[in-house]
Coordinates of C-alpha atoms and ligand atoms in Angstrom, one line a residue:
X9 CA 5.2 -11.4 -30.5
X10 CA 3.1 -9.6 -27.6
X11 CA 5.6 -6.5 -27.8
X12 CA 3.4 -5.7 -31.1
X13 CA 0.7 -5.1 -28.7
X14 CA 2.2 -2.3 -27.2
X15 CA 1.3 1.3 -27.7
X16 CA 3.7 4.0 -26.5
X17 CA 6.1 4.7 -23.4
X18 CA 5.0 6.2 -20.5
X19 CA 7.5 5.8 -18.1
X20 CA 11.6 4.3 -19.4
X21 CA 13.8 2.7 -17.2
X22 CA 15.8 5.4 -15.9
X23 CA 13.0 7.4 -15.0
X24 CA 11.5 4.4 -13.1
X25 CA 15.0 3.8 -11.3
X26 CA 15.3 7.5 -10.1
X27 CA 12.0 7.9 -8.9
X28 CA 12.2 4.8 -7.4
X29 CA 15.6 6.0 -5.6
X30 CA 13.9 8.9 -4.3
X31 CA 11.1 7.0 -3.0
X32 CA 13.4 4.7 -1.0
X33 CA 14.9 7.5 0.7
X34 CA 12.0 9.2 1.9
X35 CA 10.7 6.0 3.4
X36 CA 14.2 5.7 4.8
X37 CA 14.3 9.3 6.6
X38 CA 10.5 8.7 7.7
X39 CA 11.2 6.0 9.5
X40 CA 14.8 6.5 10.8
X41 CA 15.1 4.5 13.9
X42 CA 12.3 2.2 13.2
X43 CA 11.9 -1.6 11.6
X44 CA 8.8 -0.9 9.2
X45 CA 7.2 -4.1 8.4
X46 CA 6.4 -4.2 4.7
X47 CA 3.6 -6.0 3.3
X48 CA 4.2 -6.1 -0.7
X49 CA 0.7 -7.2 -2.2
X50 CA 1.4 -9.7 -4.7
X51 CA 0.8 -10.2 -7.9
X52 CA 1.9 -6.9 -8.9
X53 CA 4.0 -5.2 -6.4
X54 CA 6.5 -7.9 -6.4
X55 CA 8.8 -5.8 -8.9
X56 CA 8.3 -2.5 -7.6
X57 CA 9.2 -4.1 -4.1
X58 CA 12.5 -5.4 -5.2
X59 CA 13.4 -2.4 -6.6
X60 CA 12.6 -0.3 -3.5
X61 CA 13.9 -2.8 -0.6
X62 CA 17.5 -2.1 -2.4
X63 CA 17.3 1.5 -2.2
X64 CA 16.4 1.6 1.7
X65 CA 18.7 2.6 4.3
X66 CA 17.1 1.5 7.4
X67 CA 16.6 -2.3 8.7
X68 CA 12.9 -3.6 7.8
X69 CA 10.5 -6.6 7.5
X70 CA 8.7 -8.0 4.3
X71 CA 6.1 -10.3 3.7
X72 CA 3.3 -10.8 1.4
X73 CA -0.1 -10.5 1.3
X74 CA -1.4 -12.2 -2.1
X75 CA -5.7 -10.9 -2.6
X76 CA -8.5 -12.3 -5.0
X77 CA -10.9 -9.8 -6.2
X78 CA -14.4 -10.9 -7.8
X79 CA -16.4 -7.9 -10.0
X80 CA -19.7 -9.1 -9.3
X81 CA -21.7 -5.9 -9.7
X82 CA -19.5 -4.5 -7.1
X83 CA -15.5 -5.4 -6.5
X84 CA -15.4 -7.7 -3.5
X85 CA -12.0 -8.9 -2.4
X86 CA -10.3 -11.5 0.0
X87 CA -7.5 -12.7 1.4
X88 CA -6.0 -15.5 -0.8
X89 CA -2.5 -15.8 1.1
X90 CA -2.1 -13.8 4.4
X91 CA 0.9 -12.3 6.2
X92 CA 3.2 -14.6 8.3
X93 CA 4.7 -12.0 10.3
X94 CA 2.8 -10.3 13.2
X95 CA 1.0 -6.7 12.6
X96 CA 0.4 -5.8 16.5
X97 CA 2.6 -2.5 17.2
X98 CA 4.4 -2.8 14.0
X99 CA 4.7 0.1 11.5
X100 CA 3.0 -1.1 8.8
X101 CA 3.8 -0.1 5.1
X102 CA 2.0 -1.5 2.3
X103 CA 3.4 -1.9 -0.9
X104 CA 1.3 -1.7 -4.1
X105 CA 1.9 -1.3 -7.6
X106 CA -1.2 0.6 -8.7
X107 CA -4.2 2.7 -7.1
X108 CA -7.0 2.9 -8.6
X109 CA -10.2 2.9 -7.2
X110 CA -8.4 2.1 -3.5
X111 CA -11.5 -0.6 -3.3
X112 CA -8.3 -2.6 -2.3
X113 CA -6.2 -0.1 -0.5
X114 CA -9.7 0.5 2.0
X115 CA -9.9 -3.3 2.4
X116 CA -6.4 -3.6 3.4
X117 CA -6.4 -1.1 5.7
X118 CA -9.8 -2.4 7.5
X119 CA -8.5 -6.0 7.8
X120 CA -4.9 -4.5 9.0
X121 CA -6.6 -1.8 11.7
X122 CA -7.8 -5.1 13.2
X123 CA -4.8 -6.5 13.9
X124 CA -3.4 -3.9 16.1
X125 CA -1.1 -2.3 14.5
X126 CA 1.3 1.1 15.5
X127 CA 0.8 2.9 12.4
X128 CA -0.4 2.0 9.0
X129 CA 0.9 3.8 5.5
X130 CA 0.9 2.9 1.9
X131 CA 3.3 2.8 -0.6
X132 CA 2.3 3.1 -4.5
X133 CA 4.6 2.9 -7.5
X134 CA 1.2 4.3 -9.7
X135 CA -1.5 6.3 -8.4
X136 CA -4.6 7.1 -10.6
X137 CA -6.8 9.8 -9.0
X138 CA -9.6 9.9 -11.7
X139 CA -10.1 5.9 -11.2
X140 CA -11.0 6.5 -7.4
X141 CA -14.6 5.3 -6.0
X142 CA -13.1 5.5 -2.7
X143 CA -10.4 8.6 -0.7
X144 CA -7.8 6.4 0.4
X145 CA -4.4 7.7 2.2
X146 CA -1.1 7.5 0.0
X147 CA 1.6 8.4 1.8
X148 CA 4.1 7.6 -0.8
X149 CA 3.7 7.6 -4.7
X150 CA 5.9 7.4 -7.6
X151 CA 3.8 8.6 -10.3
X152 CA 0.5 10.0 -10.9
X153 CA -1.0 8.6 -13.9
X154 CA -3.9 9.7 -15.6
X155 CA -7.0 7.6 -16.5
X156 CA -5.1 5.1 -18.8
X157 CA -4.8 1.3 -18.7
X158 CA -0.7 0.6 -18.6
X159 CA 1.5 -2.4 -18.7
X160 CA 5.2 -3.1 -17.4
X161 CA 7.1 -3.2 -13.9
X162 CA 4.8 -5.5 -12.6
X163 CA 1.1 -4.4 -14.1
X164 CA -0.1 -7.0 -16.5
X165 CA -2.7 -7.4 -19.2
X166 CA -4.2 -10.7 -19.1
X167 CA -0.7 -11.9 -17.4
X168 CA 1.8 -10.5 -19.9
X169 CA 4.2 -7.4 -19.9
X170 CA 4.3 -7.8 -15.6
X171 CA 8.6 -8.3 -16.3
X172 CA 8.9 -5.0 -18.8
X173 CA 11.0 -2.8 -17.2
X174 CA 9.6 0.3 -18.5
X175 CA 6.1 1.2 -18.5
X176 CA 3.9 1.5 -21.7
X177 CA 0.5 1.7 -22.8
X178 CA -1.5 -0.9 -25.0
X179 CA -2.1 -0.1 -28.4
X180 CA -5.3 1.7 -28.4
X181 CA -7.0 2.1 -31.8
X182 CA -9.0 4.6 -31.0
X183 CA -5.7 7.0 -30.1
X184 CA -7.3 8.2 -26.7
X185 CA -4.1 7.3 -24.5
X186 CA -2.0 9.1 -27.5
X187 CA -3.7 11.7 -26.8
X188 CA -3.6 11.9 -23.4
X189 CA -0.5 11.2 -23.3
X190 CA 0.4 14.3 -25.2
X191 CA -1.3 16.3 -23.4
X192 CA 1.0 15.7 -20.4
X193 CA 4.0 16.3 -22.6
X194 CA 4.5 12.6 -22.9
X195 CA 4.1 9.8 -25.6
X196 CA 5.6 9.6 -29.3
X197 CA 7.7 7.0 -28.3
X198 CA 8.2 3.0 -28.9
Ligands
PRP19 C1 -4.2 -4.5 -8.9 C2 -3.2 -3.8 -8.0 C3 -4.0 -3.5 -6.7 C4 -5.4 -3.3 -7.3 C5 -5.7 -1.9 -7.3 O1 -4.2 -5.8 -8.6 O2 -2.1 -4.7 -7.7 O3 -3.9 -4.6 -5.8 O4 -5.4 -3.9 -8.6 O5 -6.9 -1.7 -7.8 P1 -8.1 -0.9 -7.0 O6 -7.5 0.4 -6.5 O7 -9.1 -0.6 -8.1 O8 -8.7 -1.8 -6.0 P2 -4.8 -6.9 -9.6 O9 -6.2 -7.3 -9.1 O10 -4.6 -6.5 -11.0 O11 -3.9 -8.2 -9.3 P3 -2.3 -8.5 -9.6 O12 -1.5 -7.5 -8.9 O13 -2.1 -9.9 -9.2 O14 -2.2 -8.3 -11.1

């Protein structure tokens, strides 16, 4: 059973749906009156995406943008499957499921500058600060997470847990997540 693997919750369901919600509607009143083309960077994203495509008001695009990323002394990434819709003077929002060191948010936003766009923005369901090697632009996050390796709605380890619909950690033996956890009031449960 991989569940065993598992360490504690850091986000549930509800929590994920609300924030989620919220999310939406910002994106919704920011760009009242516009037809954002979304670019949801798979593998990750793909849930988060759903999720937040039901909870917008406004008409939009979405496509996909699927990346391979090699750590060969230093993280170098490319294009594995591009977009099929064009970027020129379209607002662009990209959808991710994690920042971490925005290595791949910077590259994204290089290779998408070239192509002409009206505006660019990103879109995060997790953002981790401490992980950053580069300063990136979020516009929109649903949680800040501190400098802990999680699992569920959409993030994987090794390819499981992407479909959990809560977000947890892995167990850690050496109890550092635990106690990170608690010290942002959180944790203590399965
Ligand atoms: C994750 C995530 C981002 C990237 C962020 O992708 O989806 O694209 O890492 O990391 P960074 O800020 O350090 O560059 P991953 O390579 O795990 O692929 P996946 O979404 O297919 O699991």
């Amino acid at each position: 059973m991989i569940e065993s693997k598992l360490g504690e919750r850091v986000f549930s369901t509800p929590d994920i749906q609300q924030r989620v919600q919220e999310v939406a509607h910002h994106i919704s009143a920011d760009y009242s009156g516009k037809r954002p083309l979304l670019i949801s960077i798979l593998r990750g994203a793909a849930y988060f995406t759903m999720d937040l495509t039901r909870h917008l008001t406004i008409p939009f695009d979405l496509d996909f943008m699927s990346l391979s990323s090699f750590k060969t002394g230093f993280k170098k990434i490319e294009i594995d499957k591009d977009v099929s819709e064009e970027m020129a003077n379209r607002d662009v929002l990209i959808v991710e499921d994690i920042i971490d060191t925005g290595l791949t948010l910077n590259f994204l936003f290089r290779v998408m500058e070239k192509r002409f766009p009206a505006s660019i923005a990103a879109c995060t369901f997790l953002d981790c600060p401490e992980r950053r090697f580069i300063e990136v632009p979020v516009k929109y996050s649903c949680f800040k997470i501190p400098d802990i390796f999680v699992v569920g709605y959409g993030l994987d380890f090794r390819g499981d847990y992407r479909n959990l619909m809560e977000v947890s950690t892995l167990f850690d033996p050496s109890g550092r997540s635990t106690q990170i956890l608690k010290q942002m009031g959180k944790g203590g449960t399965k």
